[in-house]
Amino acid sequence: MSSGMSINVKKKFSVRTDRVKCVDVHPTEPWILASLYNGNVFIYNYEAQNTIKQFEVSDLPVRASRFIARKQWIIAGADDMQLRVYNYNTMDTVKKWEAHADYIRSVVVHPTLPYVLSSADDMSIKLWDWDQGWINTQIFEGHTHYVMMIAFNSKDPNTFASASLDRTIKVWGLGSSTPHFTLEGHEKGVNCVDYFVGGDKPYLISGADDRTVKIWDYQNKTCVSTLDGHSQNVSAACFHPELPLIISGSEDGSLRLWNSNTYRLEKTLNYGWERIWTIGYIKGSNSVAIGYDEGTILVKLGREEPAVSMDHNGKIIWSRNNEVFTANIKAALKDNLPDGERIPVVPKELGTCDIFPQKLEHGSKGRFVVAIGDGEFIVYTAVAWRNKSFGSAVEFVWSNQSNKGEYAVRNLSGQIKVFSNFNERHSFKPPFNVEGLFGGSLIAVSSPHYVCMYDWKECRLIRKIDVSPKAIYWSENGEFVTIACESVFYVLQYNKELVSSVLATGGQIPEDGIADALISLEDVPERVRTACWVGDSFIYTNTANRLNYCVGGKVETISHLDRHMYMLGYLPRFNRIFLIDKSHNVVSYTLHLAIINYQTAILRNDFEAAKNILPKIPQTSRSKIAHFLESQGHLQLALEVSQDLDHRFELAVKLNNLRVAYEIAKESSSELKWKQLGDLAIDCSNFNLAEECLKQAEDIGGLLLLYTSQGDYDNISELVNLAIKKGRNNVAFVCLFLQGRLQECLDLLTSTGRVPEAAFFARTYLPSKVSEVLDRWRKELEPHNSILAESLADPSEYPNLFPDFELSLDVENSFKKFKYSEFPASSYVKFKDDVERDPLSEVKSGSFQIPEVLDNGIGVTSNLNNDRYSEPEVQKNPAISPLLVRQETERVAISEHQEHQEHQEQRVESKFHEVQASQSPKVDVFQNTSDILNPLSDNEGKTQKFEDFKPLQQQEFIDQDLTQVKQENEKTQQKAGEEDFGLDDLDLDDIEFEGGDDIDEDIDDVEV
């Protein structure tokens, strides 16, 4: 049998600093507290590998510091004889006081009470109570030299031990200032002391300057064992809280690991960071922090995963050190147990193990349990815990296809031995460097680059796969296998019939094995921590602390876990999956076997079997099944199964099932659902349903689109009131405008505070209302900007600024005679040419006509008396198109207008200095105002401001302007033709004022 204990050591964190005198590990956070000789204290995150806090405590060494986790504090003692308490979240100082008369050497925190103990070179120990403002409630005296370290007894927190350079260890009680007893035996000063926390042994451990470590029985007050080996002073020693180990650190720079049962040295670690001064640990973790002259290192010893196994009947077996316990989950289960709640299992001592078990595992039928550790294995009977077989092995695996004690082992040389009925049946050594051995339906042997599968009977190669597995999991029937790698797991199907037929022929197997023996089904990019198969579903925990299951490549999350949990197994009788943490707390989560069987049947397209299984699935799980069916493309089945209204509505929409979607929308009264259903109804050309849905959703914009598409005049009228009621004034305006209700459009703009827009609207469509709107606009501007209000020009006051304004009034009056009627869509052909018409240009050319609409359609037309507005006749040329004629007419009009503006500017400039009036400038906001708003240049090249500019107001110039306009109009009337032309219809959007600009372009031109 092997003579050594197998201990895996992995360095998890390291940071180089000045000399570290004390380290502590946070009980819940991944933090290390390190106090340094230079007076600083650091908090490191060993998972994130960074420094998260730094406290500049003192200019002198800080020899002691501890977390007070339940208060979010740290406490530190320094050579300046002061204790300091900090909040490690805010870094605020909670308390600072002089605690001792000499260097403070040690600080410990009571596990439950608000107490802190401190010891110092003044040979005293003091008790402090933070609930009473950190007052000193007791002093313990009795040592005759420096008190180097103190430690509470976790089994009896009212007692503690102290180590002193007077070569003694003293045990004290909180109720007495004198020690209960003294332990003597070290030849030199004692530097450290600690209690055994891993079991029931009443042991103390101490380390001293005599280079030894001693284990004491504090009940019998005797030395149990002395550990020799260090070549310098022992500065730190402790019992590991989880493993059967004693850890000691020395000024010789070595960290030694001893077996706490045999006191045999198992391993020595030396990282070359000079002297070791302190060791820190936390219960429930395998990690240990070490403080050196050159920094801090955190190492992980052994496996975090507990040595535990559960059989198919719910019997759990686990170990604590060498002691083995058992419990029956079935006896502890209660009805309606909430998921994730701790199950109060009652442990029963089963026996002891001759080795330290790092792994326990039941055989496939649950009759036997193997304990693996220290390079050995021992097979026990599960019920009586009798030794059935043992041997040397670094790995041990069971076959899942036999109840005859079939298993395989791997030794240090890489040789594989196969046993049946506990007798060796076959052995072989693979032609590569063996890294791992895995059991199941096949024997899997892995190398750094691939894994080879062998059969159990004759150890022949079945398949070579180019992956490097961390673990392999087989389903109970041996049909499926999961190969879990570093960051992905693969699910494969094992073709047992093909393999059996190939092996039966006895032919030569290729180098890579039988090609179709294992068929890849899917790969999932997740790292598996622990797992098991239940039917055709793969259930696993991942590194993100989630409990998931995978069926057909579809991953479902059962629960989010709040800590690392390890899979025990599944009990179909209770429809629960069981997990355990490293502290042996057992929890469970519901997973109905019927759900797994149903999903399996769907994946196999066995819909008849799935239909028979469905009634067994609880109603609360139907929605989960529906989502699974949807992911597999079975939308109709998902709709029939789902109990979630939102999900059923989504499915009905995807299936264009208007009836079901309508019923759900009525039941839920959701505005969003009505909108979605309305869109679907339009897509399906069900406009009656679409209208109802849009009304239910109060979708004003959707109703506008629907009614205008249908030409529904009456409903557009009703929509006006609804839109105004809902504050959708833009929709109301569009409805009114489409119906030609221009006065109501104007009223809506003014009533909603859109007076500037109302002014432009009136100038374009209702010029007779311009003065009225301008007056209101001035009144609104007056309190804010009186100059700007006065600058607004009214056409009735300044007609010279509004060319053709009287013409636009005549056009408006003519349109008042036009009777608006509702036309069918078939009449569009008659009106489509009106889109490009320009009424003002037509009036000037003498060709403008307005139709009189009769009840039965379009009747005769009437002329507008526009002789006095006619343009000079353009010379007609048969080769020139009507479009070119119109362009020429517009060009002449624009040219004349520009000449008129230039003439006016010259007159204004020449008479500028003669103007004495103080009125504000009048601006035509409906024309380009750059000639008034822009600065003018004086004779010296300097610009004048707007407020200094005063336009001509003398009556003589105004009279001259009016006379000139009158003469020009008379000439135009003489040249105008008498011919009228017919007009089928008129689009109000095409009404334009001077210059051909529409209302949007006019708004852009105004710069106020």
PDB file of N, CA, C and O in Angstrom, residues 106-108 117-119 125 140 143 147-154 156-164 168-174 179-183 190-196 203-206 216 218:
ATOM      1  N   SER A 106      -1.246  40.515  18.870  1.00  0.00           N
ATOM      2  CA  SER A 106      -2.310  39.652  18.353  1.00  0.00           C
ATOM      3  C   SER A 106      -3.681  40.250  18.657  1.00  0.00           C
ATOM      4  O   SER A 106      -3.863  40.908  19.688  1.00  0.00           O
ATOM      5  N   VAL A 107      -4.617  40.003  17.728  1.00  0.00           N
ATOM      6  CA  VAL A 107      -6.012  40.409  17.886  1.00  0.00           C
ATOM      7  C   VAL A 107      -6.882  39.256  17.393  1.00  0.00           C
ATOM      8  O   VAL A 107      -6.628  38.699  16.322  1.00  0.00           O
ATOM      9  N   VAL A 108      -7.902  38.880  18.176  1.00  0.00           N
ATOM     10  CA  VAL A 108      -8.859  37.861  17.740  1.00  0.00           C
ATOM     11  C   VAL A 108     -10.269  38.349  18.038  1.00  0.00           C
ATOM     12  O   VAL A 108     -10.489  39.136  18.963  1.00  0.00           O
ATOM     13  N   LEU A 117     -10.351  40.293  21.644  1.00  0.00           N
ATOM     14  CA  LEU A 117      -9.218  40.110  22.554  1.00  0.00           C
ATOM     15  C   LEU A 117      -7.961  40.636  21.888  1.00  0.00           C
ATOM     16  O   LEU A 117      -7.754  40.444  20.682  1.00  0.00           O
ATOM     17  N   SER A 118      -7.105  41.304  22.667  1.00  0.00           N
ATOM     18  CA  SER A 118      -5.822  41.769  22.158  1.00  0.00           C
ATOM     19  C   SER A 118      -4.729  41.411  23.158  1.00  0.00           C
ATOM     20  O   SER A 118      -4.958  41.388  24.372  1.00  0.00           O
ATOM     21  N   SER A 119      -3.536  41.116  22.629  1.00  0.00           N
ATOM     22  CA  SER A 119      -2.389  40.826  23.483  1.00  0.00           C
ATOM     23  C   SER A 119      -1.203  41.642  23.015  1.00  0.00           C
ATOM     24  O   SER A 119      -1.127  42.028  21.845  1.00  0.00           O
ATOM     25  N   ILE A 125      -3.412  40.572  28.365  1.00  0.00           N
ATOM     26  CA  ILE A 125      -4.465  40.295  27.387  1.00  0.00           C
ATOM     27  C   ILE A 125      -5.685  41.097  27.831  1.00  0.00           C
ATOM     28  O   ILE A 125      -6.066  41.063  29.009  1.00  0.00           O
ATOM     29  N   PHE A 140      -6.536  40.154  31.434  1.00  0.00           N
ATOM     30  CA  PHE A 140      -6.028  38.831  31.820  1.00  0.00           C
ATOM     31  C   PHE A 140      -4.508  38.931  31.957  1.00  0.00           C
ATOM     32  O   PHE A 140      -3.806  39.263  31.000  1.00  0.00           O
ATOM     33  N   HIS A 143       1.138  35.897  32.256  1.00  0.00           N
ATOM     34  CA  HIS A 143       2.365  35.629  31.524  1.00  0.00           C
ATOM     35  C   HIS A 143       3.487  36.527  32.032  1.00  0.00           C
ATOM     36  O   HIS A 143       3.251  37.640  32.503  1.00  0.00           O
ATOM     37  N   VAL A 147       3.180  38.352  25.110  1.00  0.00           N
ATOM     38  CA  VAL A 147       2.103  37.436  24.701  1.00  0.00           C
ATOM     39  C   VAL A 147       1.994  37.531  23.177  1.00  0.00           C
ATOM     40  O   VAL A 147       1.487  38.514  22.634  1.00  0.00           O
ATOM     41  N   MET A 148       2.465  36.484  22.488  1.00  0.00           N
ATOM     42  CA  MET A 148       2.633  36.552  21.035  1.00  0.00           C
ATOM     43  C   MET A 148       1.347  36.275  20.260  1.00  0.00           C
ATOM     44  O   MET A 148       1.141  36.813  19.176  1.00  0.00           O
ATOM     45  N   MET A 149       0.454  35.416  20.810  1.00  0.00           N
ATOM     46  CA  MET A 149      -0.740  35.051  20.044  1.00  0.00           C
ATOM     47  C   MET A 149      -1.827  34.545  20.965  1.00  0.00           C
ATOM     48  O   MET A 149      -1.547  33.959  22.029  1.00  0.00           O
ATOM     49  N   ILE A 150      -3.070  34.767  20.594  1.00  0.00           N
ATOM     50  CA  ILE A 150      -4.232  34.259  21.316  1.00  0.00           C
ATOM     51  C   ILE A 150      -5.195  33.641  20.314  1.00  0.00           C
ATOM     52  O   ILE A 150      -5.218  34.000  19.134  1.00  0.00           O
ATOM     53  N   ALA A 151      -6.024  32.678  20.784  1.00  0.00           N
ATOM     54  CA  ALA A 151      -6.974  31.987  19.896  1.00  0.00           C
ATOM     55  C   ALA A 151      -8.169  31.525  20.706  1.00  0.00           C
ATOM     56  O   ALA A 151      -8.009  30.955  21.800  1.00  0.00           O
ATOM     57  N   PHE A 152      -9.401  31.795  20.170  1.00  0.00           N
ATOM     58  CA  PHE A 152     -10.625  31.301  20.792  1.00  0.00           C
ATOM     59  C   PHE A 152     -10.810  29.824  20.468  1.00  0.00           C
ATOM     60  O   PHE A 152     -10.454  29.358  19.379  1.00  0.00           O
ATOM     61  N   ASN A 153     -11.423  29.104  21.407  1.00  0.00           N
ATOM     62  CA  ASN A 153     -11.788  27.703  21.203  1.00  0.00           C
ATOM     63  C   ASN A 153     -13.151  27.664  20.504  1.00  0.00           C
ATOM     64  O   ASN A 153     -14.161  28.068  21.084  1.00  0.00           O
ATOM     65  N   SER A 154     -13.193  27.189  19.261  1.00  0.00           N
ATOM     66  CA  SER A 154     -14.446  27.185  18.507  1.00  0.00           C
ATOM     67  C   SER A 154     -15.477  26.245  19.110  1.00  0.00           C
ATOM     68  O   SER A 154     -16.682  26.424  18.913  1.00  0.00           O
ATOM     69  N   ASP A 156     -15.792  25.758  22.399  1.00  0.00           N
ATOM     70  CA  ASP A 156     -16.233  26.431  23.618  1.00  0.00           C
ATOM     71  C   ASP A 156     -15.746  27.873  23.559  1.00  0.00           C
ATOM     72  O   ASP A 156     -14.684  28.203  24.075  1.00  0.00           O
ATOM     73  N   PRO A 157     -16.523  28.768  22.917  1.00  0.00           N
ATOM     74  CA  PRO A 157     -16.038  30.135  22.684  1.00  0.00           C
ATOM     75  C   PRO A 157     -15.800  30.943  23.953  1.00  0.00           C
ATOM     76  O   PRO A 157     -15.250  32.040  23.873  1.00  0.00           O
ATOM     77  N   ASN A 158     -16.182  30.430  25.120  1.00  0.00           N
ATOM     78  CA  ASN A 158     -15.917  31.150  26.356  1.00  0.00           C
ATOM     79  C   ASN A 158     -14.508  30.904  26.876  1.00  0.00           C
ATOM     80  O   ASN A 158     -14.125  31.465  27.910  1.00  0.00           O
ATOM     81  N   THR A 159     -13.761  30.066  26.174  1.00  0.00           N
ATOM     82  CA  THR A 159     -12.370  29.809  26.565  1.00  0.00           C
ATOM     83  C   THR A 159     -11.452  30.196  25.412  1.00  0.00           C
ATOM     84  O   THR A 159     -11.849  30.185  24.239  1.00  0.00           O
ATOM     85  N   PHE A 160     -10.210  30.528  25.754  1.00  0.00           N
ATOM     86  CA  PHE A 160      -9.214  30.853  24.740  1.00  0.00           C
ATOM     87  C   PHE A 160      -7.836  30.476  25.271  1.00  0.00           C
ATOM     88  O   PHE A 160      -7.645  30.243  26.477  1.00  0.00           O
ATOM     89  N   ALA A 161      -6.896  30.400  24.351  1.00  0.00           N
ATOM     90  CA  ALA A 161      -5.523  30.033  24.700  1.00  0.00           C
ATOM     91  C   ALA A 161      -4.580  31.145  24.276  1.00  0.00           C
ATOM     92  O   ALA A 161      -4.865  31.890  23.333  1.00  0.00           O
ATOM     93  N   SER A 162      -3.452  31.240  24.967  1.00  0.00           N
ATOM     94  CA  SER A 162      -2.453  32.260  24.653  1.00  0.00           C
ATOM     95  C   SER A 162      -1.075  31.620  24.619  1.00  0.00           C
ATOM     96  O   SER A 162      -0.782  30.674  25.355  1.00  0.00           O
ATOM     97  N   ALA A 163      -0.223  32.154  23.714  1.00  0.00           N
ATOM     98  CA  ALA A 163       1.165  31.673  23.589  1.00  0.00           C
ATOM     99  C   ALA A 163       2.094  32.828  23.917  1.00  0.00           C
ATOM    100  O   ALA A 163       1.879  33.959  23.462  1.00  0.00           O
ATOM    101  N   SER A 164       3.145  32.541  24.692  1.00  0.00           N
ATOM    102  CA  SER A 164       4.026  33.597  25.166  1.00  0.00           C
ATOM    103  C   SER A 164       5.487  33.188  25.021  1.00  0.00           C
ATOM    104  O   SER A 164       5.821  31.989  24.958  1.00  0.00           O
ATOM    105  N   THR A 168       5.335  29.139  27.610  1.00  0.00           N
ATOM    106  CA  THR A 168       4.129  28.451  28.053  1.00  0.00           C
ATOM    107  C   THR A 168       2.949  28.776  27.139  1.00  0.00           C
ATOM    108  O   THR A 168       2.930  29.771  26.424  1.00  0.00           O
ATOM    109  N   ILE A 169       1.952  27.883  27.221  1.00  0.00           N
ATOM    110  CA  ILE A 169       0.624  28.113  26.642  1.00  0.00           C
ATOM    111  C   ILE A 169      -0.351  28.113  27.805  1.00  0.00           C
ATOM    112  O   ILE A 169      -0.357  27.173  28.618  1.00  0.00           O
ATOM    113  N   LYS A 170      -1.170  29.143  27.895  1.00  0.00           N
ATOM    114  CA  LYS A 170      -2.136  29.222  28.984  1.00  0.00           C
ATOM    115  C   LYS A 170      -3.554  29.195  28.392  1.00  0.00           C
ATOM    116  O   LYS A 170      -3.809  29.753  27.332  1.00  0.00           O
ATOM    117  N   VAL A 171      -4.448  28.529  29.115  1.00  0.00           N
ATOM    118  CA  VAL A 171      -5.854  28.441  28.729  1.00  0.00           C
ATOM    119  C   VAL A 171      -6.669  29.241  29.742  1.00  0.00           C
ATOM    120  O   VAL A 171      -6.530  29.056  30.958  1.00  0.00           O
ATOM    121  N   TRP A 172      -7.527  30.119  29.214  1.00  0.00           N
ATOM    122  CA  TRP A 172      -8.275  31.068  30.033  1.00  0.00           C
ATOM    123  C   TRP A 172      -9.777  30.916  29.802  1.00  0.00           C
ATOM    124  O   TRP A 172     -10.218  30.351  28.806  1.00  0.00           O
ATOM    125  N   GLY A 173     -10.538  31.492  30.718  1.00  0.00           N
ATOM    126  CA  GLY A 173     -11.986  31.620  30.566  1.00  0.00           C
ATOM    127  C   GLY A 173     -12.379  33.084  30.650  1.00  0.00           C
ATOM    128  O   GLY A 173     -11.744  33.869  31.362  1.00  0.00           O
ATOM    129  N   LEU A 174     -13.440  33.476  29.926  1.00  0.00           N
ATOM    130  CA  LEU A 174     -13.847  34.880  29.904  1.00  0.00           C
ATOM    131  C   LEU A 174     -14.337  35.358  31.265  1.00  0.00           C
ATOM    132  O   LEU A 174     -14.362  36.562  31.526  1.00  0.00           O
ATOM    133  N   PRO A 179      -5.586  32.306  34.570  1.00  0.00           N
ATOM    134  CA  PRO A 179      -5.692  31.164  33.657  1.00  0.00           C
ATOM    135  C   PRO A 179      -6.247  29.918  34.342  1.00  0.00           C
ATOM    136  O   PRO A 179      -6.057  29.709  35.547  1.00  0.00           O
ATOM    137  N   HIS A 180      -6.945  29.077  33.541  1.00  0.00           N
ATOM    138  CA  HIS A 180      -7.423  27.797  34.050  1.00  0.00           C
ATOM    139  C   HIS A 180      -6.260  26.857  34.290  1.00  0.00           C
ATOM    140  O   HIS A 180      -6.207  26.171  35.320  1.00  0.00           O
ATOM    141  N   PHE A 181      -5.337  26.803  33.341  1.00  0.00           N
ATOM    142  CA  PHE A 181      -4.158  25.953  33.498  1.00  0.00           C
ATOM    143  C   PHE A 181      -3.096  26.402  32.501  1.00  0.00           C
ATOM    144  O   PHE A 181      -3.356  27.204  31.589  1.00  0.00           O
ATOM    145  N   THR A 182      -1.894  25.850  32.677  1.00  0.00           N
ATOM    146  CA  THR A 182      -0.743  26.195  31.845  1.00  0.00           C
ATOM    147  C   THR A 182      -0.141  24.926  31.267  1.00  0.00           C
ATOM    148  O   THR A 182      -0.005  23.910  31.979  1.00  0.00           O
ATOM    149  N   LEU A 183       0.199  24.988  29.966  1.00  0.00           N
ATOM    150  CA  LEU A 183       0.865  23.864  29.303  1.00  0.00           C
ATOM    151  C   LEU A 183       2.326  24.231  29.090  1.00  0.00           C
ATOM    152  O   LEU A 183       2.634  25.268  28.493  1.00  0.00           O
ATOM    153  N   VAL A 190       7.200  30.538  22.843  1.00  0.00           N
ATOM    154  CA  VAL A 190       6.126  30.026  21.977  1.00  0.00           C
ATOM    155  C   VAL A 190       5.573  31.196  21.154  1.00  0.00           C
ATOM    156  O   VAL A 190       5.204  32.242  21.707  1.00  0.00           O
ATOM    157  N   ASN A 191       5.542  31.015  19.844  1.00  0.00           N
ATOM    158  CA  ASN A 191       5.113  32.087  18.935  1.00  0.00           C
ATOM    159  C   ASN A 191       3.647  32.002  18.508  1.00  0.00           C
ATOM    160  O   ASN A 191       3.050  33.021  18.151  1.00  0.00           O
ATOM    161  N   CYS A 192       3.072  30.793  18.494  1.00  0.00           N
ATOM    162  CA  CYS A 192       1.725  30.647  17.919  1.00  0.00           C
ATOM    163  C   CYS A 192       0.963  29.551  18.634  1.00  0.00           C
ATOM    164  O   CYS A 192       1.545  28.625  19.219  1.00  0.00           O
ATOM    165  N   VAL A 193      -0.374  29.657  18.565  1.00  0.00           N
ATOM    166  CA  VAL A 193      -1.249  28.666  19.174  1.00  0.00           C
ATOM    167  C   VAL A 193      -2.551  28.626  18.385  1.00  0.00           C
ATOM    168  O   VAL A 193      -2.983  29.645  17.830  1.00  0.00           O
ATOM    169  N   ASP A 194      -3.182  27.439  18.310  1.00  0.00           N
ATOM    170  CA  ASP A 194      -4.452  27.300  17.589  1.00  0.00           C
ATOM    171  C   ASP A 194      -5.167  26.063  18.100  1.00  0.00           C
ATOM    172  O   ASP A 194      -4.538  25.117  18.623  1.00  0.00           O
ATOM    173  N   TYR A 195      -6.517  26.067  17.946  1.00  0.00           N
ATOM    174  CA  TYR A 195      -7.339  24.936  18.345  1.00  0.00           C
ATOM    175  C   TYR A 195      -7.651  24.055  17.142  1.00  0.00           C
ATOM    176  O   TYR A 195      -7.741  24.534  16.003  1.00  0.00           O
ATOM    177  N   PHE A 196      -7.873  22.762  17.416  1.00  0.00           N
ATOM    178  CA  PHE A 196      -8.302  21.826  16.382  1.00  0.00           C
ATOM    179  C   PHE A 196      -9.788  22.066  16.109  1.00  0.00           C
ATOM    180  O   PHE A 196     -10.605  22.029  17.025  1.00  0.00           O
ATOM    181  N   TYR A 203      -7.834  19.133  21.018  1.00  0.00           N
ATOM    182  CA  TYR A 203      -6.423  19.351  20.755  1.00  0.00           C
ATOM    183  C   TYR A 203      -6.109  20.834  20.579  1.00  0.00           C
ATOM    184  O   TYR A 203      -6.910  21.620  20.073  1.00  0.00           O
ATOM    185  N   LEU A 204      -4.879  21.166  20.995  1.00  0.00           N
ATOM    186  CA  LEU A 204      -4.259  22.449  20.737  1.00  0.00           C
ATOM    187  C   LEU A 204      -2.976  22.207  19.958  1.00  0.00           C
ATOM    188  O   LEU A 204      -2.350  21.144  20.073  1.00  0.00           O
ATOM    189  N   ILE A 205      -2.539  23.206  19.207  1.00  0.00           N
ATOM    190  CA  ILE A 205      -1.271  23.115  18.502  1.00  0.00           C
ATOM    191  C   ILE A 205      -0.468  24.377  18.802  1.00  0.00           C
ATOM    192  O   ILE A 205      -1.032  25.465  18.940  1.00  0.00           O
ATOM    193  N   SER A 206       0.848  24.243  18.921  1.00  0.00           N
ATOM    194  CA  SER A 206       1.707  25.394  19.208  1.00  0.00           C
ATOM    195  C   SER A 206       3.006  25.261  18.431  1.00  0.00           C
ATOM    196  O   SER A 206       3.461  24.158  18.111  1.00  0.00           O
ATOM    197  N   TRP A 216      -1.247  19.279  21.699  1.00  0.00           N
ATOM    198  CA  TRP A 216      -1.596  19.118  23.101  1.00  0.00           C
ATOM    199  C   TRP A 216      -3.041  18.630  23.235  1.00  0.00           C
ATOM    200  O   TRP A 216      -3.919  19.037  22.482  1.00  0.00           O
ATOM    201  N   TYR A 218      -5.831  19.310  25.610  1.00  0.00           N
ATOM    202  CA  TYR A 218      -6.071  20.278  26.677  1.00  0.00           C
ATOM    203  C   TYR A 218      -7.006  19.748  27.754  1.00  0.00           C
ATOM    204  O   TYR A 218      -7.175  20.379  28.804  1.00  0.00           O
TER     205      TYR A 218
END
